[in-house]
Amino acid sequence: MVKTSPLFTNCNSMRIGILGGTFNPPHLGHLRLAEEVAFTQGLDRVVFIPSHIPPHKISADDIVTTEHRLEMTRRACFDNPLFQASDMEIALQSPSYTVNTLEVIKKNENCDIFFILGTDSLREISTWKDYERLFILANFVVVNRPGTSFRSAWDQVPEAFREQFQEKGQHLVHSSSNRLIPANVLGLDISATRIRGLLKAGHSIRYLVPESVRSYIQEKELYRN
Ligand code: ATP
């Protein structure tokens, strides 16, 4: 069962951004999009929530341990007072679904949630557990990944679901009155997959991740094979 995190206590009426992901490893693409969304949406805080990944996937998909991913995410967030890393999903012994995480936060606090995701994630949103319910719980801010657009991702979402939204200016408003907000961020063409590839090939990842993350990866000898 997901427990609420101290990061979500005493946040009544706050505007809280949530960036969920594998963060394997966290990179400057994540930080830049969080920075831009925090500014444009007037967020009080952005909470990075690394997902729990079952142990069998860890070796199969080149994913380092939950402890490493959480520590790298903490380091990535360290020097921005708006950013915080939460272990609320990682602390679980089983995979957690976004819908459960959002439900727990909403049950405990009366904050406005802005769940941030990339166009690649929006495109496959119908594969997420109870995806229609997600939009009753939170606003969604969609950031474009280089080479993709909000429209092309949105067109791949089931039509019956799209019909639950009405266009209002730049936003789509859900029947729950939560908004789906396309955010045009300065897309950094960086992915964790490419960073892992560089590390495997013995190349530098300097200037693609925060220096604190780069030195952690080096010290712990992560992603070497
Ligand atoms: P991987 O390459 O391993 O799939 P990733 O770089 O996509 O990883 P995730 O941790 O899966 O990183 O990403 C978390 C969220 O951040 C997702 O919604 C993803 O779409 C978004 N995201 C990641 N990198 C970028 C980027 N460079 N620009 C915009 N959005 C991004």
PDB file of C-alpha atoms and ligand atoms in Angstrom:
ATOM      1  CA  MET A   1       0.000   0.000   0.000  1.00  0.00           C
ATOM      2  CA  VAL A   2       1.389   3.415  -0.942  1.00  0.00           C
ATOM      3  CA  LYS A   3       1.899   5.704   2.033  1.00  0.00           C
ATOM      4  CA  THR A   4       1.835   9.428   1.592  1.00  0.00           C
ATOM      5  CA  SER A   5       5.209  11.080   1.780  1.00  0.00           C
ATOM      6  CA  PRO A   6       6.103  13.919   4.177  1.00  0.00           C
ATOM      7  CA  LEU A   7       6.570  15.964   0.996  1.00  0.00           C
ATOM      8  CA  PHE A   8       2.816  16.001   0.655  1.00  0.00           C
ATOM      9  CA  THR A   9       1.915  17.078   4.165  1.00  0.00           C
ATOM     10  CA  ASN A  10       0.876  20.647   4.903  1.00  0.00           C
ATOM     11  CA  CYS A  11       0.512  21.403   1.230  1.00  0.00           C
ATOM     12  CA  ASN A  12      -3.122  22.512   1.294  1.00  0.00           C
ATOM     13  CA  SER A  13      -3.889  24.806  -1.648  1.00  0.00           C
ATOM     14  CA  MET A  14      -0.382  24.383  -3.038  1.00  0.00           C
ATOM     15  CA  ARG A  15       0.285  23.666  -6.695  1.00  0.00           C
ATOM     16  CA  ILE A  16       2.445  20.560  -6.710  1.00  0.00           C
ATOM     17  CA  GLY A  17       4.123  19.109  -9.798  1.00  0.00           C
ATOM     18  CA  ILE A  18       4.863  15.396  -9.922  1.00  0.00           C
ATOM     19  CA  LEU A  19       7.397  13.887 -12.254  1.00  0.00           C
ATOM     20  CA  GLY A  20       7.274  10.099 -12.187  1.00  0.00           C
ATOM     21  CA  GLY A  21       9.843   8.032 -14.027  1.00  0.00           C
ATOM     22  CA  THR A  22      12.483   5.374 -13.874  1.00  0.00           C
ATOM     23  CA  PHE A  23      15.297   7.920 -13.489  1.00  0.00           C
ATOM     24  CA  ASN A  24      17.794   5.361 -14.677  1.00  0.00           C
ATOM     25  CA  PRO A  25      19.645   7.728 -14.472  1.00  0.00           C
ATOM     26  CA  PRO A  26      18.061  11.200 -13.973  1.00  0.00           C
ATOM     27  CA  HIS A  27      19.406  13.644 -16.576  1.00  0.00           C
ATOM     28  CA  LEU A  28      19.299  17.300 -17.588  1.00  0.00           C
ATOM     29  CA  GLY A  29      16.241  16.659 -19.798  1.00  0.00           C
ATOM     30  CA  HIS A  30      14.258  15.839 -16.624  1.00  0.00           C
ATOM     31  CA  LEU A  31      15.570  18.854 -14.723  1.00  0.00           C
ATOM     32  CA  ARG A  32      15.018  21.306 -17.553  1.00  0.00           C
ATOM     33  CA  LEU A  33      11.436  20.200 -18.170  1.00  0.00           C
ATOM     34  CA  ALA A  34      10.653  20.396 -14.436  1.00  0.00           C
ATOM     35  CA  GLU A  35      12.178  23.878 -14.275  1.00  0.00           C
ATOM     36  CA  GLU A  36      10.140  25.149 -17.211  1.00  0.00           C
ATOM     37  CA  VAL A  37       6.872  23.596 -16.069  1.00  0.00           C
ATOM     38  CA  ALA A  38       7.395  24.920 -12.521  1.00  0.00           C
ATOM     39  CA  PHE A  39       7.791  28.413 -13.933  1.00  0.00           C
ATOM     40  CA  THR A  40       4.983  28.389 -16.513  1.00  0.00           C
ATOM     41  CA  GLN A  41       2.450  26.702 -14.201  1.00  0.00           C
ATOM     42  CA  GLY A  42       3.478  28.624 -11.077  1.00  0.00           C
ATOM     43  CA  LEU A  43       4.216  25.450  -9.110  1.00  0.00           C
ATOM     44  CA  ASP A  44       5.195  25.584  -5.436  1.00  0.00           C
ATOM     45  CA  ARG A  45       7.158  22.338  -5.635  1.00  0.00           C
ATOM     46  CA  VAL A  46       8.061  19.576  -8.073  1.00  0.00           C
ATOM     47  CA  VAL A  47       8.344  16.108  -6.572  1.00  0.00           C
ATOM     48  CA  PHE A  48      10.345  13.522  -8.507  1.00  0.00           C
ATOM     49  CA  ILE A  49       9.035  10.026  -7.780  1.00  0.00           C
ATOM     50  CA  PRO A  50      11.233   7.159  -9.003  1.00  0.00           C
ATOM     51  CA  SER A  51       9.099   4.106  -9.715  1.00  0.00           C
ATOM     52  CA  HIS A  52       9.481   0.749  -8.044  1.00  0.00           C
ATOM     53  CA  ILE A  53      10.806  -1.851 -10.454  1.00  0.00           C
ATOM     54  CA  PRO A  54      10.567  -5.547  -9.751  1.00  0.00           C
ATOM     55  CA  PRO A  55      13.966  -7.240  -9.209  1.00  0.00           C
ATOM     56  CA  HIS A  56      13.633  -9.551 -12.249  1.00  0.00           C
ATOM     57  CA  LYS A  57      13.366  -6.495 -14.552  1.00  0.00           C
ATOM     58  CA  ILE A  58      16.432  -4.936 -13.014  1.00  0.00           C
ATOM     59  CA  SER A  59      18.885  -7.361 -14.593  1.00  0.00           C
ATOM     60  CA  ALA A  60      16.860  -7.763 -17.798  1.00  0.00           C
ATOM     61  CA  ASP A  61      16.603  -4.083 -18.646  1.00  0.00           C
ATOM     62  CA  ASP A  62      19.858  -2.652 -17.436  1.00  0.00           C
ATOM     63  CA  ILE A  63      18.149  -0.965 -14.520  1.00  0.00           C
ATOM     64  CA  VAL A  64      20.268  -0.254 -11.466  1.00  0.00           C
ATOM     65  CA  THR A  65      18.923  -0.857  -7.961  1.00  0.00           C
ATOM     66  CA  THR A  66      16.182   1.274  -6.437  1.00  0.00           C
ATOM     67  CA  GLU A  67      18.690   2.643  -3.909  1.00  0.00           C
ATOM     68  CA  HIS A  68      20.964   3.903  -6.672  1.00  0.00           C
ATOM     69  CA  ARG A  69      18.105   5.465  -8.637  1.00  0.00           C
ATOM     70  CA  LEU A  70      16.737   7.187  -5.529  1.00  0.00           C
ATOM     71  CA  GLU A  71      20.151   8.480  -4.496  1.00  0.00           C
ATOM     72  CA  MET A  72      20.868   9.820  -8.005  1.00  0.00           C
ATOM     73  CA  THR A  73      17.447  11.496  -8.074  1.00  0.00           C
ATOM     74  CA  ARG A  74      18.114  13.083  -4.665  1.00  0.00           C
ATOM     75  CA  ARG A  75      21.441  14.400  -5.911  1.00  0.00           C
ATOM     76  CA  ALA A  76      19.854  15.719  -9.118  1.00  0.00           C
ATOM     77  CA  CYS A  77      17.238  17.642  -7.092  1.00  0.00           C
ATOM     78  CA  PHE A  78      19.633  18.869  -4.427  1.00  0.00           C
ATOM     79  CA  ASP A  79      20.483  22.381  -5.591  1.00  0.00           C
ATOM     80  CA  ASN A  80      17.014  23.509  -6.658  1.00  0.00           C
ATOM     81  CA  PRO A  81      14.840  24.593  -3.708  1.00  0.00           C
ATOM     82  CA  LEU A  82      11.675  23.720  -5.681  1.00  0.00           C
ATOM     83  CA  PHE A  83      12.724  20.142  -6.430  1.00  0.00           C
ATOM     84  CA  GLN A  84      12.421  17.172  -4.127  1.00  0.00           C
ATOM     85  CA  ALA A  85      12.848  13.426  -4.535  1.00  0.00           C
ATOM     86  CA  SER A  86      10.321  11.099  -2.922  1.00  0.00           C
ATOM     87  CA  ASP A  87      10.745   7.424  -2.041  1.00  0.00           C
ATOM     88  CA  MET A  88       7.004   6.847  -1.757  1.00  0.00           C
ATOM     89  CA  GLU A  89       6.887   4.330  -4.643  1.00  0.00           C
ATOM     90  CA  ILE A  90      10.357   2.900  -4.191  1.00  0.00           C
ATOM     91  CA  ALA A  91       9.662   2.132  -0.520  1.00  0.00           C
ATOM     92  CA  LEU A  92       7.041  -0.397  -1.619  1.00  0.00           C
ATOM     93  CA  GLN A  93       7.837  -4.043  -2.065  1.00  0.00           C
ATOM     94  CA  SER A  94       5.769  -4.219  -5.239  1.00  0.00           C
ATOM     95  CA  PRO A  95       5.223  -2.061  -8.330  1.00  0.00           C
ATOM     96  CA  SER A  96       2.963   0.876  -7.746  1.00  0.00           C
ATOM     97  CA  TYR A  97       0.580   2.349 -10.250  1.00  0.00           C
ATOM     98  CA  THR A  98       0.388   6.096 -10.786  1.00  0.00           C
ATOM     99  CA  VAL A  99      -3.331   6.032 -10.107  1.00  0.00           C
ATOM    100  CA  ASN A 100      -2.710   4.616  -6.602  1.00  0.00           C
ATOM    101  CA  THR A 101      -0.014   7.172  -5.869  1.00  0.00           C
ATOM    102  CA  LEU A 102      -2.256  10.057  -6.927  1.00  0.00           C
ATOM    103  CA  GLU A 103      -5.168   8.661  -4.913  1.00  0.00           C
ATOM    104  CA  VAL A 104      -3.087   8.524  -1.747  1.00  0.00           C
ATOM    105  CA  ILE A 105      -1.863  12.080  -2.205  1.00  0.00           C
ATOM    106  CA  LYS A 106      -5.357  13.394  -2.921  1.00  0.00           C
ATOM    107  CA  LYS A 107      -6.854  11.571   0.054  1.00  0.00           C
ATOM    108  CA  ASN A 108      -4.438  13.210   2.447  1.00  0.00           C
ATOM    109  CA  GLU A 109      -4.078  16.697   1.119  1.00  0.00           C
ATOM    110  CA  ASN A 110      -6.082  19.304  -0.650  1.00  0.00           C
ATOM    111  CA  CYS A 111      -3.410  20.357  -3.115  1.00  0.00           C
ATOM    112  CA  ASP A 112      -3.644  20.868  -6.875  1.00  0.00           C
ATOM    113  CA  ILE A 113      -1.598  18.217  -8.613  1.00  0.00           C
ATOM    114  CA  PHE A 114       0.086  18.723 -11.959  1.00  0.00           C
ATOM    115  CA  PHE A 115       1.376  15.386 -13.186  1.00  0.00           C
ATOM    116  CA  ILE A 116       4.138  16.001 -15.737  1.00  0.00           C
ATOM    117  CA  LEU A 117       4.804  13.568 -18.550  1.00  0.00           C
ATOM    118  CA  GLY A 118       6.413  13.474 -21.987  1.00  0.00           C
ATOM    119  CA  THR A 119       4.609  13.023 -25.293  1.00  0.00           C
ATOM    120  CA  ASP A 120       6.018   9.479 -25.468  1.00  0.00           C
ATOM    121  CA  SER A 121       4.189   8.605 -22.239  1.00  0.00           C
ATOM    122  CA  LEU A 122       0.954  10.352 -23.295  1.00  0.00           C
ATOM    123  CA  ARG A 123       0.873   8.309 -26.489  1.00  0.00           C
ATOM    124  CA  GLU A 124       0.628   5.110 -24.483  1.00  0.00           C
ATOM    125  CA  ILE A 125      -1.465   6.412 -21.594  1.00  0.00           C
ATOM    126  CA  SER A 126      -4.271   3.920 -22.308  1.00  0.00           C
ATOM    127  CA  THR A 127      -1.917   1.136 -21.158  1.00  0.00           C
ATOM    128  CA  TRP A 128      -1.704   2.694 -17.659  1.00  0.00           C
ATOM    129  CA  LYS A 129      -3.894   1.220 -14.923  1.00  0.00           C
ATOM    130  CA  ASP A 130      -7.282   2.999 -14.672  1.00  0.00           C
ATOM    131  CA  TYR A 131      -6.013   5.676 -17.019  1.00  0.00           C
ATOM    132  CA  GLU A 132      -9.372   7.403 -17.294  1.00  0.00           C
ATOM    133  CA  ARG A 133      -9.422   7.855 -13.524  1.00  0.00           C
ATOM    134  CA  LEU A 134      -6.023   9.557 -13.579  1.00  0.00           C
ATOM    135  CA  PHE A 135      -7.583  12.662 -15.070  1.00  0.00           C
ATOM    136  CA  ILE A 136     -10.151  12.871 -12.274  1.00  0.00           C
ATOM    137  CA  LEU A 137      -7.296  13.040  -9.771  1.00  0.00           C
ATOM    138  CA  ALA A 138      -4.869  15.479 -11.367  1.00  0.00           C
ATOM    139  CA  ASN A 139      -4.096  18.004 -14.059  1.00  0.00           C
ATOM    140  CA  PHE A 140      -1.643  16.718 -16.636  1.00  0.00           C
ATOM    141  CA  VAL A 141       1.136  18.750 -18.212  1.00  0.00           C
ATOM    142  CA  VAL A 142       2.512  17.225 -21.392  1.00  0.00           C
ATOM    143  CA  VAL A 143       6.006  18.196 -22.477  1.00  0.00           C
ATOM    144  CA  ASN A 144       7.157  17.551 -26.000  1.00  0.00           C
ATOM    145  CA  ARG A 145      10.159  15.317 -26.534  1.00  0.00           C
ATOM    146  CA  PRO A 146      12.311  16.330 -29.505  1.00  0.00           C
ATOM    147  CA  GLY A 147      10.822  15.130 -32.770  1.00  0.00           C
ATOM    148  CA  THR A 148       7.351  14.631 -31.318  1.00  0.00           C
ATOM    149  CA  SER A 149       4.336  16.878 -30.931  1.00  0.00           C
ATOM    150  CA  PHE A 150       1.440  17.031 -28.520  1.00  0.00           C
ATOM    151  CA  ARG A 151      -1.065  16.623 -31.383  1.00  0.00           C
ATOM    152  CA  SER A 152       0.462  13.475 -32.833  1.00  0.00           C
ATOM    153  CA  ALA A 153       0.642  11.885 -29.352  1.00  0.00           C
ATOM    154  CA  TRP A 154      -2.932  12.926 -28.513  1.00  0.00           C
ATOM    155  CA  ASP A 155      -4.240  11.484 -31.794  1.00  0.00           C
ATOM    156  CA  GLN A 156      -2.975   8.067 -30.677  1.00  0.00           C
ATOM    157  CA  VAL A 157      -5.099   8.100 -27.515  1.00  0.00           C
ATOM    158  CA  PRO A 158      -8.455   6.226 -27.807  1.00  0.00           C
ATOM    159  CA  GLU A 159     -11.118   8.426 -29.358  1.00  0.00           C
ATOM    160  CA  ALA A 160     -13.769   7.685 -26.723  1.00  0.00           C
ATOM    161  CA  PHE A 161     -11.386   9.045 -24.114  1.00  0.00           C
ATOM    162  CA  ARG A 162     -10.493  12.138 -26.130  1.00  0.00           C
ATOM    163  CA  GLU A 163     -14.193  12.928 -26.303  1.00  0.00           C
ATOM    164  CA  GLN A 164     -14.208  13.472 -22.534  1.00  0.00           C
ATOM    165  CA  PHE A 165     -12.249  16.696 -23.102  1.00  0.00           C
ATOM    166  CA  GLN A 166     -13.208  20.097 -24.463  1.00  0.00           C
ATOM    167  CA  GLU A 167     -10.742  22.496 -26.041  1.00  0.00           C
ATOM    168  CA  LYS A 168     -10.401  25.763 -24.135  1.00  0.00           C
ATOM    169  CA  GLY A 169      -7.743  28.029 -25.585  1.00  0.00           C
ATOM    170  CA  GLN A 170      -4.438  26.179 -25.369  1.00  0.00           C
ATOM    171  CA  HIS A 171      -5.766  23.571 -22.904  1.00  0.00           C
ATOM    172  CA  LEU A 172      -8.071  20.592 -22.978  1.00  0.00           C
ATOM    173  CA  VAL A 173     -10.506  20.499 -20.095  1.00  0.00           C
ATOM    174  CA  HIS A 174     -11.646  17.118 -18.772  1.00  0.00           C
ATOM    175  CA  SER A 175     -15.241  16.537 -17.669  1.00  0.00           C
ATOM    176  CA  SER A 176     -13.865  16.526 -14.079  1.00  0.00           C
ATOM    177  CA  SER A 177     -12.628  20.092 -14.822  1.00  0.00           C
ATOM    178  CA  ASN A 178      -8.977  19.019 -14.525  1.00  0.00           C
ATOM    179  CA  ARG A 179      -6.850  20.252 -17.392  1.00  0.00           C
ATOM    180  CA  LEU A 180      -4.545  18.626 -19.899  1.00  0.00           C
ATOM    181  CA  ILE A 181      -1.931  21.241 -20.630  1.00  0.00           C
ATOM    182  CA  PRO A 182       0.444  21.023 -23.608  1.00  0.00           C
ATOM    183  CA  ALA A 183       3.697  22.693 -22.518  1.00  0.00           C
ATOM    184  CA  ASN A 184       6.179  23.779 -25.088  1.00  0.00           C
ATOM    185  CA  VAL A 185       9.460  23.279 -23.285  1.00  0.00           C
ATOM    186  CA  LEU A 186      12.922  23.679 -24.730  1.00  0.00           C
ATOM    187  CA  GLY A 187      13.348  20.007 -25.512  1.00  0.00           C
ATOM    188  CA  LEU A 188      16.742  18.624 -24.668  1.00  0.00           C
ATOM    189  CA  ASP A 189      17.376  15.622 -26.842  1.00  0.00           C
ATOM    190  CA  ILE A 190      18.564  13.485 -23.934  1.00  0.00           C
ATOM    191  CA  SER A 191      17.242  10.130 -22.804  1.00  0.00           C
ATOM    192  CA  ALA A 192      18.408   7.766 -20.091  1.00  0.00           C
ATOM    193  CA  THR A 193      18.700   5.062 -22.765  1.00  0.00           C
ATOM    194  CA  ARG A 194      21.276   7.134 -24.661  1.00  0.00           C
ATOM    195  CA  ILE A 195      23.186   7.895 -21.483  1.00  0.00           C
ATOM    196  CA  ARG A 196      23.376   4.202 -20.593  1.00  0.00           C
ATOM    197  CA  GLY A 197      24.577   3.517 -24.153  1.00  0.00           C
ATOM    198  CA  LEU A 198      27.352   6.083 -23.831  1.00  0.00           C
ATOM    199  CA  LEU A 199      28.465   4.638 -20.499  1.00  0.00           C
ATOM    200  CA  LYS A 200      28.522   1.118 -21.866  1.00  0.00           C
ATOM    201  CA  ALA A 201      30.660   2.260 -24.760  1.00  0.00           C
ATOM    202  CA  GLY A 202      33.035   3.947 -22.292  1.00  0.00           C
ATOM    203  CA  HIS A 203      32.154   7.481 -23.477  1.00  0.00           C
ATOM    204  CA  SER A 204      31.732  10.643 -21.461  1.00  0.00           C
ATOM    205  CA  ILE A 205      28.320  11.707 -20.118  1.00  0.00           C
ATOM    206  CA  ARG A 206      29.573  15.051 -18.824  1.00  0.00           C
ATOM    207  CA  TYR A 207      27.039  17.898 -19.434  1.00  0.00           C
ATOM    208  CA  LEU A 208      24.186  15.429 -19.973  1.00  0.00           C
ATOM    209  CA  VAL A 209      23.581  14.782 -16.265  1.00  0.00           C
ATOM    210  CA  PRO A 210      24.283  16.945 -13.192  1.00  0.00           C
ATOM    211  CA  GLU A 211      27.899  16.641 -12.084  1.00  0.00           C
ATOM    212  CA  SER A 212      26.754  15.103  -8.774  1.00  0.00           C
ATOM    213  CA  VAL A 213      25.021  12.302 -10.704  1.00  0.00           C
ATOM    214  CA  ARG A 214      27.977  11.799 -13.023  1.00  0.00           C
ATOM    215  CA  SER A 215      30.405  11.435 -10.118  1.00  0.00           C
ATOM    216  CA  TYR A 216      28.037   9.009  -8.326  1.00  0.00           C
ATOM    217  CA  ILE A 217      27.811   6.822 -11.440  1.00  0.00           C
ATOM    218  CA  GLN A 218      31.586   6.867 -11.747  1.00  0.00           C
ATOM    219  CA  GLU A 219      32.210   6.128  -8.077  1.00  0.00           C
ATOM    220  CA  LYS A 220      29.723   3.218  -7.985  1.00  0.00           C
ATOM    221  CA  GLU A 221      30.767   1.960 -11.414  1.00  0.00           C
ATOM    222  CA  LEU A 222      27.163   1.844 -12.686  1.00  0.00           C
ATOM    223  CA  TYR A 223      26.052   0.921 -16.219  1.00  0.00           C
ATOM    224  CA  ARG A 224      29.402  -0.504 -17.174  1.00  0.00           C
ATOM    225  CA  ASN A 225      28.142  -3.652 -18.905  1.00  0.00           C
TER     226      ASN A 225
HETATM  227  P1  ATP B   1      14.514   5.789 -20.846  1.00  0.00           P
HETATM  228  O1  ATP B   1      15.341   6.299 -21.997  1.00  0.00           O
HETATM  229  O2  ATP B   1      15.225   4.802 -19.970  1.00  0.00           O
HETATM  230  O3  ATP B   1      13.145   5.297 -21.289  1.00  0.00           O
HETATM  231  P2  ATP B   1      13.792   8.512 -20.075  1.00  0.00           P
HETATM  232  O4  ATP B   1      14.950   9.365 -20.437  1.00  0.00           O
HETATM  233  O5  ATP B   1      12.584   8.557 -20.987  1.00  0.00           O
HETATM  234  O6  ATP B   1      14.250   7.011 -19.847  1.00  0.00           O
HETATM  235  P3  ATP B   1      12.144   8.439 -17.693  1.00  0.00           P
HETATM  236  O7  ATP B   1      12.656   8.338 -16.300  1.00  0.00           O
HETATM  237  O8  ATP B   1      11.473   7.270 -18.247  1.00  0.00           O
HETATM  238  O9  ATP B   1      13.395   8.905 -18.620  1.00  0.00           O
HETATM  239  O10 ATP B   1      11.250   9.739 -17.870  1.00  0.00           O
HETATM  240  C1  ATP B   1      10.319  10.232 -16.925  1.00  0.00           C
HETATM  241  C2  ATP B   1       9.405  11.231 -17.634  1.00  0.00           C
HETATM  242  O11 ATP B   1      10.188  12.316 -18.180  1.00  0.00           O
HETATM  243  C3  ATP B   1       8.634  10.614 -18.818  1.00  0.00           C
HETATM  244  O12 ATP B   1       7.312  11.148 -18.814  1.00  0.00           O
HETATM  245  C4  ATP B   1       9.410  11.092 -20.026  1.00  0.00           C
HETATM  246  O13 ATP B   1       8.565  11.233 -21.165  1.00  0.00           O
HETATM  247  C5  ATP B   1       9.929  12.460 -19.576  1.00  0.00           C
HETATM  248  N1  ATP B   1      11.205  12.809 -20.214  1.00  0.00           N
HETATM  249  C6  ATP B   1      12.383  12.199 -20.069  1.00  0.00           C
HETATM  250  N2  ATP B   1      13.359  12.793 -20.771  1.00  0.00           N
HETATM  251  C7  ATP B   1      12.786  13.845 -21.400  1.00  0.00           C
HETATM  252  C8  ATP B   1      13.289  14.878 -22.292  1.00  0.00           C
HETATM  253  N3  ATP B   1      14.549  14.902 -22.694  1.00  0.00           N
HETATM  254  N4  ATP B   1      12.396  15.802 -22.735  1.00  0.00           N
HETATM  255  C9  ATP B   1      11.098  15.762 -22.350  1.00  0.00           C
HETATM  256  N5  ATP B   1      10.572  14.816 -21.504  1.00  0.00           N
HETATM  257  C10 ATP B   1      11.396  13.875 -21.045  1.00  0.00           C
END
